[in-house]
Coordinates of C-alpha atoms (C1' of nucleotides) in Angstrom, one line a residue:
Chain A
M11 CA 2.0 -2.1 23.6
A12 CA -0.6 0.3 24.6
R13 CA -2.7 -1.1 21.6
D14 CA -2.5 -4.4 23.2
A15 CA -3.4 -3.1 26.6
V16 CA -6.6 -1.6 25.3
E17 CA -7.5 -4.2 23.3
A18 CA -7.3 -6.6 26.3
A19 CA -9.2 -3.9 28.5
W20 CA -12.0 -4.2 25.8
H21 CA -12.3 -7.9 25.9
R22 CA -12.3 -7.9 29.7
A23 CA -15.3 -5.0 29.7
T24 CA -17.2 -7.2 26.9
A25 CA -16.7 -10.2 29.1
S26 CA -17.8 -8.8 32.3
G27 CA -21.1 -7.3 30.5
A28 CA -19.7 -3.6 31.3
L29 CA -19.9 -3.2 27.4
P30 CA -22.0 -4.9 24.9
P31 CA -20.2 -7.0 22.2
L32 CA -19.3 -5.6 18.7
P33 CA -21.7 -6.1 16.2
E34 CA -21.3 -8.8 13.4
G35 CA -18.8 -7.3 11.0
T36 CA -17.3 -4.8 12.9
A37 CA -13.7 -4.7 13.4
L38 CA -12.0 -3.8 16.6
D39 CA -9.6 -1.0 15.3
V40 CA -7.8 0.1 18.5
A41 CA -6.5 3.6 17.1
I42 CA -3.6 4.7 19.3
E43 CA -3.0 8.5 18.8
R44 CA -0.6 11.2 20.5
P45 CA -2.6 13.7 22.2
A46 CA -2.0 17.0 20.4
N47 CA -1.6 18.2 24.0
V48 CA 1.1 16.4 26.0
E49 CA -0.4 17.0 29.3
H50 CA -3.2 14.8 28.0
G51 CA -1.0 11.9 28.6
D52 CA 1.3 9.8 26.6
L53 CA -1.2 8.1 24.5
A54 CA -4.9 8.3 23.7
T55 CA -7.5 6.0 22.2
S56 CA -10.5 7.4 20.5
L57 CA -11.8 3.6 20.4
A58 CA -14.9 4.8 22.3
L59 CA -15.6 7.5 19.9
R60 CA -15.3 5.2 17.0
L61 CA -17.6 2.5 18.4
A62 CA -20.3 4.9 19.5
R63 CA -22.1 4.5 16.3
P64 CA -22.0 0.8 16.1
L65 CA -22.7 0.1 19.8
R66 CA -25.4 2.7 19.7
R67 CA -24.2 4.0 23.1
P68 CA -22.7 7.6 24.0
P69 CA -19.2 7.8 23.5
A70 CA -18.3 9.0 27.0
A71 CA -20.1 6.0 28.6
I72 CA -18.0 3.6 26.4
A73 CA -15.1 5.7 27.3
G74 CA -15.7 5.3 31.0
A75 CA -16.3 1.6 30.7
L76 CA -13.3 1.0 28.9
A77 CA -11.1 3.2 31.4
D78 CA -12.5 1.2 34.3
A79 CA -11.4 -2.0 32.5
I80 CA -8.0 -0.8 31.8
T81 CA -5.6 -2.2 34.5
V82 CA -3.7 0.6 36.1
G83 CA -1.2 0.7 38.8
S84 CA 2.3 -0.2 39.5
G85 CA 3.7 -3.2 37.8
E86 CA 1.3 -2.6 34.8
P87 CA 2.2 -1.0 31.6
I88 CA -0.3 1.8 32.1
V89 CA -0.4 3.8 35.2
E90 CA -3.2 6.0 34.4
A91 CA -6.5 6.0 32.0
A92 CA -8.7 8.9 32.2
V93 CA -11.6 9.8 30.2
A94 CA -11.3 13.3 28.6
G95 CA -12.9 15.4 25.9
P96 CA -15.7 13.9 23.9
G97 CA -14.8 10.5 24.8
F98 CA -10.8 9.8 24.5
V99 CA -9.2 7.8 26.9
N100 CA -5.9 9.3 27.7
L101 CA -3.3 6.7 28.7
R102 CA 0.1 7.5 30.8
L103 CA 2.6 4.6 30.4
A104 CA 4.7 3.5 33.1
D105 CA 8.4 4.2 33.0
A106 CA 9.1 0.6 33.4
A107 CA 7.2 -0.7 30.7
I108 CA 8.9 1.6 28.3
E109 CA 12.2 0.8 29.4
A110 CA 11.6 -2.9 29.0
F111 CA 10.1 -2.5 25.6
L112 CA 13.1 -0.5 24.7
D113 CA 15.4 -3.2 26.0
T114 CA 14.0 -5.6 23.4
A115 CA 15.1 -3.2 20.7
R116 CA 18.6 -3.1 22.0
A117 CA 18.6 -7.0 22.3
E118 CA 17.8 -7.4 18.7
P119 CA 18.2 -4.4 16.7
A120 CA 17.3 -6.0 13.3
A121 CA 13.9 -6.9 14.6
W122 CA 13.1 -3.4 15.9
G123 CA 10.5 -2.3 13.5
R124 CA 9.7 -5.4 11.7
V125 CA 6.2 -6.3 12.5
D126 CA 3.9 -9.4 12.3
G127 CA 1.2 -7.8 10.5
P128 CA -2.1 -9.2 9.2
R129 CA -0.4 -9.8 5.7
S130 CA 2.4 -11.4 7.2
G131 CA 3.6 -14.3 5.2
R132 CA 1.9 -13.3 1.9
R133 CA 4.1 -13.9 -1.3
V134 CA 3.7 -10.7 -3.2
N135 CA 4.9 -9.8 -6.7
V136 CA 5.7 -6.3 -7.2
E137 CA 6.3 -5.1 -10.9
F138 CA 7.9 -1.6 -11.4
V139 CA 10.0 0.6 -13.5
S140 CA 9.7 -1.8 -16.5
A141 CA 10.8 0.7 -19.0
N142 CA 11.7 -0.5 -22.3
P143 CA 15.4 -0.6 -22.9
T144 CA 15.3 1.9 -26.0
G145 CA 17.2 4.3 -23.9
P146 CA 18.6 5.3 -20.3
L147 CA 16.2 5.7 -17.4
T148 CA 15.2 9.3 -17.4
V149 CA 14.2 11.3 -14.4
G150 CA 10.6 10.6 -15.4
N151 CA 11.4 6.8 -14.3
A152 CA 12.7 8.0 -11.1
R153 CA 9.4 8.1 -9.4
G154 CA 8.4 4.3 -10.4
A155 CA 12.0 3.1 -9.3
F156 CA 11.8 4.9 -5.9
V157 CA 7.9 4.4 -4.9
G158 CA 8.4 0.7 -6.3
D159 CA 11.4 -0.1 -3.9
L160 CA 9.9 1.8 -1.1
L161 CA 6.7 -0.2 -1.5
C162 CA 8.7 -3.5 -1.3
R163 CA 10.6 -2.4 1.7
V164 CA 7.6 -1.4 3.7
L165 CA 6.0 -4.8 2.7
E166 CA 9.0 -6.8 3.8
A167 CA 9.2 -4.7 7.0
G168 CA 5.4 -6.0 7.4
G169 CA 6.6 -9.6 7.1
Q170 CA 5.3 -10.1 3.6
Q171 CA 7.9 -11.9 0.9
V172 CA 8.2 -9.7 -1.8
T173 CA 9.7 -10.3 -5.3
R174 CA 10.9 -7.3 -7.4
E175 CA 10.3 -7.7 -11.0
Y176 CA 10.9 -5.9 -14.2
Y177 CA 9.0 -6.4 -17.3
F178 CA 10.4 -5.1 -20.7
N179 CA 10.1 -5.9 -24.4
D180 CA 13.0 -7.3 -26.2
S181 CA 11.5 -8.2 -29.4
G182 CA 9.2 -5.6 -30.7
A183 CA 9.3 -2.9 -33.3
Q184 CA 11.2 -0.6 -31.1
V185 CA 13.9 -2.9 -30.9
R186 CA 14.3 -2.6 -34.6
N187 CA 13.8 1.0 -34.6
L188 CA 16.6 1.2 -32.1
G189 CA 18.9 -0.8 -34.5
A190 CA 18.0 1.1 -37.2
S191 CA 18.9 4.1 -35.4
V192 CA 22.2 3.0 -34.4
L193 CA 23.2 1.7 -37.8
A194 CA 22.1 5.2 -39.3
V195 CA 24.2 7.2 -36.9
R196 CA 27.2 4.6 -37.7
A197 CA 26.9 5.1 -41.4
G198 CA 26.6 8.8 -40.9
D199 CA 23.1 8.7 -42.1
P200 CA 20.2 10.8 -40.6
V201 CA 18.3 9.1 -38.1
P202 CA 14.9 7.6 -39.4
E203 CA 11.9 9.9 -38.8
D204 CA 10.7 7.3 -35.7
G205 CA 14.0 6.6 -34.6
Y206 CA 16.0 7.3 -31.3
H207 CA 17.9 10.5 -31.2
G208 CA 19.7 10.8 -27.8
D209 CA 23.5 11.0 -27.4
Y210 CA 23.6 7.4 -26.1
V211 CA 22.8 6.2 -29.7
A212 CA 25.9 7.9 -31.3
D213 CA 27.7 6.1 -28.1
L214 CA 26.3 2.6 -28.9
A215 CA 27.0 3.1 -32.7
S216 CA 30.5 3.7 -32.3
E217 CA 30.8 0.9 -29.9
L218 CA 28.9 -1.4 -32.0
P219 CA 31.0 -4.5 -33.0
A220 CA 31.6 -5.1 -36.6
G221 CA 30.3 -8.2 -36.6
I222 CA 27.0 -7.5 -35.5
A223 CA 26.6 -4.3 -37.7
A224 CA 27.1 -6.2 -40.7
G225 CA 24.4 -9.0 -39.8
A226 CA 25.0 -12.8 -39.4
E227 CA 23.3 -13.5 -42.6
G228 CA 24.6 -10.4 -44.5
S229 CA 21.0 -9.0 -44.9
P230 CA 20.3 -5.5 -44.0
E231 CA 16.9 -6.6 -42.2
A232 CA 19.1 -9.2 -40.0
A233 CA 21.8 -6.6 -39.3
T234 CA 19.1 -4.0 -38.2
W235 CA 17.7 -6.7 -35.6
E236 CA 20.8 -7.9 -34.5
T237 CA 21.9 -4.4 -34.0
G238 CA 18.7 -3.6 -32.2
R239 CA 19.1 -6.7 -29.8
W240 CA 22.7 -5.9 -29.2
A241 CA 21.8 -2.2 -28.3
S242 CA 18.8 -3.2 -26.4
E243 CA 20.6 -5.5 -24.1
R244 CA 23.7 -2.9 -23.8
I245 CA 21.1 -0.3 -22.8
R246 CA 19.3 -2.8 -20.5
A247 CA 22.6 -3.4 -18.7
G248 CA 23.0 0.2 -18.3
I249 CA 19.5 0.5 -16.7
E250 CA 20.2 -2.1 -14.3
A251 CA 23.6 -0.2 -13.3
T252 CA 21.7 3.0 -12.9
L253 CA 19.0 1.1 -10.7
D254 CA 22.0 -0.4 -8.8
S255 CA 23.1 3.2 -7.8
L256 CA 19.8 3.9 -6.6
G257 CA 19.8 0.9 -4.3
V258 CA 17.2 -0.7 -6.4
H259 CA 17.7 -4.5 -7.1
F260 CA 15.4 -6.6 -9.1
D261 CA 14.8 -10.4 -8.5
V262 CA 13.3 -11.2 -12.0
W263 CA 13.9 -9.4 -15.4
K264 CA 11.0 -10.8 -17.3
T265 CA 10.9 -10.4 -21.2
E266 CA 7.5 -9.9 -23.4
G267 CA 9.1 -12.3 -25.6
S268 CA 9.5 -15.3 -23.1
L269 CA 5.8 -15.0 -22.1
H270 CA 4.9 -15.6 -26.0
A271 CA 7.5 -18.4 -26.5
E272 CA 6.5 -20.1 -23.4
G273 CA 3.0 -20.2 -24.3
W274 CA 1.6 -18.1 -21.5
V275 CA -0.2 -15.8 -23.9
D276 CA -1.9 -18.5 -26.1
R277 CA -3.1 -20.4 -23.1
A278 CA -4.5 -17.1 -21.3
V279 CA -6.2 -16.2 -24.5
E280 CA -7.8 -20.1 -24.5
R281 CA -8.7 -19.7 -21.1
L282 CA -10.8 -16.5 -22.0
R283 CA -12.1 -18.3 -24.9
A284 CA -13.2 -21.4 -23.0
G285 CA -15.1 -19.1 -20.6
G286 CA -17.1 -17.7 -23.3
H287 CA -15.4 -13.9 -22.9
L288 CA -14.2 -13.5 -26.4
Y289 CA -15.8 -12.7 -29.5
E290 CA -14.9 -12.0 -33.3
Q291 CA -15.5 -8.7 -34.7
D292 CA -14.0 -7.0 -37.9
G293 CA -11.4 -10.0 -38.1
A294 CA -10.3 -9.1 -34.7
L295 CA -10.4 -11.3 -31.3
W296 CA -12.2 -8.9 -28.5
F297 CA -12.5 -9.2 -24.8
R298 CA -15.7 -8.5 -23.3
S299 CA -14.6 -6.3 -20.6
T300 CA -18.1 -4.4 -20.8
A301 CA -19.2 -7.6 -18.9
F302 CA -17.1 -6.4 -16.0
G303 CA -17.8 -2.7 -16.1
D304 CA -15.5 -1.5 -18.5
D305 CA -16.7 1.4 -20.7
K306 CA -15.4 -0.7 -23.8
D307 CA -14.4 -4.1 -25.1
R308 CA -10.9 -4.5 -25.8
V309 CA -8.7 -6.2 -28.4
V310 CA -6.5 -9.1 -27.8
I311 CA -5.7 -10.4 -31.1
R312 CA -5.6 -8.1 -34.0
S313 CA -7.0 -8.6 -37.3
N314 CA -3.5 -9.2 -38.6
G315 CA -3.2 -11.9 -36.4
E316 CA -0.5 -10.2 -34.0
P317 CA -1.4 -10.3 -30.2
T318 CA -1.9 -6.9 -28.5
Y319 CA -0.1 -5.5 -25.4
F320 CA -3.0 -6.4 -23.4
A321 CA -2.7 -10.2 -24.5
S322 CA 0.6 -10.1 -23.3
D323 CA -0.5 -8.4 -19.9
I324 CA -3.1 -11.4 -19.7
G325 CA -0.5 -13.9 -20.2
Y326 CA 1.8 -12.2 -17.7
V327 CA -1.1 -12.5 -14.9
T328 CA -1.2 -16.2 -15.4
E329 CA 2.4 -16.5 -15.6
K330 CA 3.0 -14.8 -12.4
L331 CA 0.2 -16.4 -10.6
S332 CA 1.4 -19.7 -11.8
R333 CA 4.6 -18.8 -9.5
G334 CA 2.6 -19.0 -6.3
F335 CA 2.3 -15.4 -5.7
D336 CA -0.8 -14.6 -3.5
H337 CA -0.8 -11.0 -4.7
L338 CA 0.1 -9.1 -7.5
I339 CA 1.1 -5.2 -7.5
Y340 CA 1.9 -3.2 -10.5
I341 CA 3.4 0.2 -10.3
W342 CA 2.3 2.3 -13.4
G343 CA 2.4 5.8 -14.1
A344 CA -0.9 7.8 -13.8
D345 CA -1.1 8.1 -17.7
H346 CA -1.8 4.1 -17.8
H347 CA -4.8 4.4 -15.3
G348 CA -7.1 3.8 -18.6
T349 CA -5.5 0.4 -18.7
V350 CA -6.3 -0.9 -15.0
A351 CA -9.7 -2.0 -15.3
R352 CA -9.2 -4.3 -18.4
V353 CA -6.3 -6.1 -16.8
Q354 CA -8.4 -6.6 -13.7
N355 CA -11.3 -7.7 -15.6
A356 CA -9.2 -10.1 -17.6
A357 CA -7.9 -11.8 -14.0
Q358 CA -11.6 -12.0 -12.9
A359 CA -12.7 -13.6 -16.2
M360 CA -9.9 -16.2 -15.9
G361 CA -11.2 -17.0 -12.5
Y362 CA -8.7 -15.4 -10.5
D363 CA -9.6 -13.1 -7.4
R364 CA -9.9 -9.7 -8.9
A365 CA -8.5 -8.1 -5.6
A366 CA -5.1 -10.1 -6.2
V367 CA -4.1 -7.9 -8.9
E368 CA -3.6 -4.5 -7.4
I369 CA -2.6 -1.7 -9.5
L370 CA -1.0 1.5 -8.0
L371 CA -0.5 4.6 -10.0
T372 CA 2.1 7.1 -9.5
G373 CA 1.2 10.7 -9.7
W374 CA 2.8 12.9 -12.4
V375 CA 6.4 14.7 -11.6
S376 CA 7.2 17.8 -13.1
F377 CA 10.7 18.2 -13.4
V378 CA 11.7 21.9 -13.4
R379 CA 15.1 23.3 -13.9
G380 CA 15.4 27.1 -13.3
G381 CA 11.7 27.9 -13.4
V382 CA 11.4 26.0 -17.0
E383 CA 9.9 22.5 -17.2
V384 CA 12.3 19.8 -18.4
S385 CA 10.8 17.9 -21.5
M386 CA 11.6 14.0 -21.4
S387 CA 11.2 12.6 -24.8
K388 CA 13.6 9.7 -25.6
R389 CA 13.0 10.1 -29.2
A390 CA 13.6 13.6 -29.4
G391 CA 16.8 13.0 -27.1
T392 CA 15.7 15.8 -25.0
F393 CA 15.7 14.4 -21.5
V394 CA 17.6 14.7 -18.3
S395 CA 19.0 11.0 -17.3
L396 CA 18.6 9.4 -13.9
D397 CA 22.1 9.2 -13.6
E398 CA 22.4 13.1 -14.5
L399 CA 19.9 13.7 -11.6
L400 CA 21.7 11.4 -9.0
A401 CA 25.1 12.8 -9.9
E402 CA 23.5 16.3 -8.9
I403 CA 21.5 15.4 -5.5
G404 CA 22.6 11.9 -4.7
P405 CA 20.3 8.7 -3.8
D406 CA 19.8 9.5 -0.3
A407 CA 18.1 12.8 -1.0
A408 CA 16.1 11.5 -3.9
R409 CA 14.8 8.8 -1.9
W410 CA 13.7 10.9 0.8
F411 CA 12.0 13.3 -1.7
F412 CA 10.1 10.4 -2.9
A413 CA 9.5 8.7 0.1
S414 CA 8.0 11.9 1.8
R415 CA 5.3 12.4 -0.6
G416 CA 2.2 10.3 -1.4
A417 CA 2.7 8.2 -4.4
N418 CA -0.2 9.1 -6.1
V419 CA 0.0 12.8 -6.2
N420 CA 1.3 15.1 -8.8
I421 CA 4.4 17.0 -7.5
D422 CA 6.8 19.4 -8.8
F423 CA 10.5 18.8 -8.7
D424 CA 12.8 21.7 -9.0
I425 CA 16.2 20.3 -9.6
E426 CA 18.2 23.5 -9.2
L427 CA 16.0 23.9 -6.0
A428 CA 16.8 20.3 -4.7
K429 CA 20.4 21.0 -5.3
K430 CA 20.5 24.3 -3.8
Q431 CA 18.6 23.1 -0.6
S432 CA 20.5 19.7 -0.2
N433 CA 22.2 20.7 2.7
E434 CA 18.9 21.8 4.4
N435 CA 17.0 18.8 3.2
P436 CA 15.4 16.8 6.2
V437 CA 17.3 14.1 5.2
Y438 CA 20.4 15.4 6.1
Y439 CA 18.8 16.7 9.5
V440 CA 18.0 13.1 10.3
Q441 CA 21.3 11.4 9.1
Y442 CA 23.0 14.4 11.0
A443 CA 21.3 13.1 14.5
H444 CA 22.3 9.7 13.8
A445 CA 25.8 10.7 12.9
R446 CA 26.0 12.9 16.1
I447 CA 24.8 9.9 18.2
A448 CA 27.7 8.0 16.7
S449 CA 30.1 10.4 17.7
I450 CA 28.6 10.5 21.3
L451 CA 29.1 6.9 21.4
R452 CA 32.8 7.2 20.4
K453 CA 33.4 9.8 22.6
A454 CA 32.1 7.8 25.4
A455 CA 34.3 5.0 24.5
E456 CA 37.0 6.9 24.6
A457 CA 36.1 8.1 28.2
G458 CA 35.8 4.7 29.1
L459 CA 32.1 5.0 29.7
A460 CA 29.8 2.4 28.5
A461 CA 26.1 2.2 27.9
A462 CA 24.0 0.3 30.5
P463 CA 22.8 -3.2 29.3
S464 CA 19.4 -2.3 30.4
L465 CA 17.5 0.7 30.2
R466 CA 15.9 -0.2 33.5
G467 CA 15.5 2.8 35.8
S468 CA 17.0 5.0 33.2
L469 CA 14.2 7.1 32.6
A470 CA 14.8 9.5 35.6
G471 CA 14.3 12.9 34.1
P472 CA 11.8 14.6 31.9
E473 CA 14.4 14.8 29.2
E474 CA 14.7 10.9 29.2
A475 CA 11.1 10.4 29.4
T476 CA 10.2 12.7 26.4
L477 CA 12.9 11.1 24.1
A478 CA 11.9 7.7 25.1
R479 CA 8.4 7.8 24.7
I480 CA 9.0 9.0 21.0
V481 CA 11.3 6.1 20.3
T482 CA 8.6 3.6 21.5
R483 CA 6.2 4.7 18.8
F484 CA 8.4 3.4 16.0
P485 CA 7.0 -0.2 15.5
E486 CA 3.6 1.1 15.3
V487 CA 4.9 3.6 12.7
V488 CA 6.1 0.7 10.8
E489 CA 2.8 -1.3 11.0
D490 CA 0.9 1.8 10.0
A491 CA 3.1 2.1 6.9
A492 CA 2.8 -1.5 6.0
E493 CA -0.8 -1.3 6.4
A494 CA -1.0 1.7 4.3
Q495 CA 1.5 0.9 1.8
E496 CA 3.1 4.2 2.2
T497 CA 6.4 5.9 3.5
Q498 CA 5.3 9.5 4.3
G499 CA 4.7 8.4 8.0
V500 CA 8.3 7.1 8.3
T501 CA 9.9 10.4 7.1
T502 CA 7.6 12.4 9.5
Y503 CA 8.4 10.2 12.3
A504 CA 12.3 10.0 11.5
T505 CA 12.2 14.0 11.3
E506 CA 10.5 13.9 14.6
L507 CA 12.6 11.7 16.2
A508 CA 15.8 13.6 15.2
T509 CA 14.4 16.7 16.6
A510 CA 13.5 15.1 19.8
F511 CA 17.1 13.8 20.1
H512 CA 18.6 17.1 19.2
A513 CA 16.5 18.5 22.0
F514 CA 17.6 15.8 24.7
Y515 CA 21.2 16.6 23.4
R516 CA 20.7 20.2 24.1
D517 CA 19.4 19.8 27.7
A518 CA 21.4 16.5 28.7
K519 CA 24.5 16.0 29.2
V520 CA 25.6 12.4 27.8
V521 CA 29.2 11.9 28.2
D522 CA 29.8 12.9 31.7
A523 CA 32.6 11.0 33.8
A524 CA 31.9 12.9 36.9
N525 CA 28.5 11.0 36.8
A526 CA 29.0 7.4 35.4
G527 CA 25.7 6.0 36.5
R528 CA 23.6 8.8 34.6
S529 CA 25.9 8.5 31.7
A530 CA 25.5 5.0 31.2
A531 CA 21.6 5.3 31.6
R532 CA 21.7 8.1 28.8
L533 CA 24.2 6.3 26.6
A534 CA 21.9 3.2 26.7
L535 CA 18.9 5.7 25.6
V536 CA 20.9 7.6 22.8
D537 CA 21.9 4.0 21.7
V538 CA 18.4 2.9 21.2
T539 CA 17.5 6.1 19.5
R540 CA 20.4 5.5 17.0
I541 CA 19.0 1.9 16.4
T542 CA 15.7 3.6 15.5
L543 CA 17.0 6.2 13.4
A544 CA 19.0 3.8 11.6
N545 CA 16.1 1.3 11.1
A546 CA 13.8 4.2 10.0
L547 CA 16.6 5.3 7.4
G548 CA 17.0 1.6 6.3
L549 CA 13.6 1.1 6.0
L550 CA 13.7 3.9 3.3
G551 CA 16.9 2.5 2.0
I552 CA 18.8 5.7 2.9
S553 CA 22.2 5.3 4.6
A554 CA 22.9 6.1 8.2
P555 CA 26.0 7.2 8.4
E556 CA 28.4 7.2 11.4
A557 CA 30.0 10.3 10.4
M558 CA 29.1 13.4 8.2
Chain B
rG28 C1' -18.2 15.3 -23.7
rC29 C1' -17.0 10.9 -20.3
rG30 C1' -13.4 8.7 -16.8
rC31 C1' -9.4 8.6 -13.1
rC32 C1' -6.0 11.7 -10.0
rU33 C1' -5.4 16.3 -7.6
rG34 C1' -6.5 21.5 -4.8
rU35 C1' -3.9 22.4 2.8
rA36 C1' 0.9 28.7 5.1
rG37 C1' 4.9 32.8 0.3
rC38 C1' 7.2 27.9 -1.9
rU39 C1' 7.6 22.2 -1.6
rC40 C1' 4.4 18.9 0.8
rA41 C1' 2.4 15.9 5.4
rG42 C1' -2.2 15.1 7.8
rU43 C1' -5.8 6.8 7.5
rG44 C1' -13.9 10.8 10.6
rG45 C1' -11.7 13.1 16.4
rA46 C1' -9.0 17.6 21.2
rU47 C1' -5.7 24.3 19.5
rA48 C1' -4.6 21.5 11.2
rG49 C1' 1.6 20.3 11.2
rA50 C1' 6.7 19.9 8.8
rG51 C1' 10.8 21.4 5.7
rC52 C1' 12.3 25.4 2.9
rG53 C1' 12.1 31.0 2.9
rU54 C1' 11.3 35.7 6.0
rC55 C1' 12.3 38.1 11.0
rG56 C1' 14.7 37.9 15.9
rG57 C1' 17.6 35.4 19.6
rC58 C1' 21.6 31.2 21.3
rC59 C1' 28.7 29.2 20.1
rU60 C1' 34.1 29.3 27.8
rC61 C1' 31.2 22.9 27.7
rC62 C1' 29.4 15.7 24.4
rG63 C1' 29.5 17.7 16.3
rG64 C1' 26.1 25.2 15.1
rA65 C1' 24.4 20.3 8.9
rG66 C1' 22.2 22.3 15.7
rC67 C1' 18.8 24.7 19.5
rC68 C1' 14.9 28.7 20.9
rG69 C1' 11.2 32.0 19.5
rA70 C1' 7.9 35.0 15.9
rA71 C1' 5.0 36.1 12.0
rG72 C1' 2.1 33.4 8.1
rG73 C1' -4.2 29.4 6.9
rU74 C1' -12.3 31.5 4.7
rC75 C1' -8.0 23.5 4.2
rG76 C1' -10.3 26.0 -4.1
rC77 C1' -16.1 27.3 -3.6
rA78 C1' -21.2 25.7 -2.0
rG79 C1' -24.3 22.5 -0.1
rG80 C1' -25.0 17.6 2.6
rU81 C1' -24.2 13.4 6.0
rU82 C1' -23.4 13.5 12.4
rC83 C1' -22.1 14.2 18.6
rG84 C1' -17.7 15.8 15.6
rA85 C1' -15.6 16.8 8.4
rA86 C1' -9.0 19.2 5.5
rU87 C1' -10.8 13.7 5.6
rC88 C1' -17.1 10.7 3.7
rC89 C1' -21.3 12.4 -0.3
rU90 C1' -23.4 15.7 -4.3
rG91 C1' -22.6 19.9 -7.1
rU92 C1' -19.2 23.5 -8.8
rC93 C1' -14.5 26.1 -10.3
rG94 C1' -9.2 25.3 -11.3
rG95 C1' -4.7 21.9 -12.5
rG96 C1' -3.0 16.9 -14.3
rC97 C1' -3.8 12.3 -17.0
rG98 C1' -6.3 9.1 -19.9
rC99 C1' -10.6 7.7 -23.5
rG100 C1' -6.1 3.2 -30.2
rC101 C1' -6.6 -3.4 -33.8
rC102 C1' 0.1 2.1 -30.0
rA103 C1' 3.3 0.5 -25.9

RNA sequence: GCGCCUGUAGCUCAGUGGAUAGAGCGUCGGCCUCCGGAGCCGAAGGUCGCAGGUUCGAAUCCUGUCGGGCGCGCCA
């Protein structure tokens, strides 16, 4: 709203010659900020400061011309525009404009906070988690799951079409190892050195159907593979159930085996060969990754004829892009950063837009329990499963924890602390505000009071004005989140909005039969606050309870 | 050794070149005749690791340096 007004003012100022046009290649980035000091106005733009350099003019002069070009007065969305400080233009919004804007939220709550961003309509594939099904998901997988799903939600809010994809290996040596481990436990033998030791292996061993344990052909090798595949699928189904309880649902489960079976890997390798990007050495086939800036070349086909994992990656890129995606996003743990360049290099070598392959790395999570770091080796069987974590702190609190932190920073997660503080967790604070409003609305209904259909004229007092102005910011918060592909801004905003509501609640009596008119107006404002809290939480995949 | 990430309040973390660097938790002090006290109000607490540089302006960008994490396979 304010952004549009400032942008329009800019165009008027340049059209009239009051300001010079933007130099070629400079974007008009109208940054709308909230002044640190509320007395400076509702909003401020630092546009003049940002343009001082490209326009080669003093910021104050630009700000002056910009402020002059902003249409102010009654009937306009902005009632006051003033230059302040080094070149800010402080803006004061008209109550009527805010009221009308908030009415649109109540008219169509589902659309409130869905924005038409610059990437609107883009088809994007987001692949995340992708843990091989050799054991249950651990707390180590939690970050990828939440970060991935949160990213998808933010992209969707920005109008993008998102496919959530999970990639796993159902045919490799680990599957055989898993089978051997299960059979060993079943037979009462020690688990092989490189096998899997967790309790889940024993559970699988006891549930393993005799027919599979024996093997279709009766040979031990066949039995091992069959058991491995059976166990792997059981585990995969368990992983899906765990993710389900997190609120994470995948659209596509893709196996590495299918990439080979469908010829994607072979065709991708052929494509690289045709482009002259491959060479043979020491019996292996290498990709000339250094030609694209990598620090060494990478093996695609081993000297024993087996393709590498990297070969599968290459095939997968072509397979994904063949499905019509405009953009691919991978979410990997920070320990995989060494493989980022080679995948992008290969994509570029095959003729794709390098920028279409985006790889986001999540920082490390140190899970700590009572001050002691929890180790997470599936093979050693010493780990905390994601299911256990969720049983202790719940998906809403866990989601908030990851949503409020940057994806690529290392963080400490003390499980005991998270449990102990769970009732003091900001997520409950925000949910409480929502439940409190729901309670107020129920109370009002009992008293025969209804919210006014329109907020027009309802921002009478300073309490209303303050809360309404914060609600108004929501779409811009979502827009920023979609642009930055991050959710921290949303948690910060939700907390701020909850705080503003609690303050409003303290100062303004909402349900008041003695003053039905004012009550109706305040109910309308409280209702749009509730919608905004619910949408902010919904954007994060967190529930918005009617009662707690 | 080389590469990537990272260092902000006692703790966990926000802060996308802009005005007086914020939140939660913890600590201290107040607020329950009244719509939900999972709440509200206030206080203490900071050389933004350190040193240079870039410019009107740097927690933010650049260089160096110190500390932490992770990588540097014909593993996945």
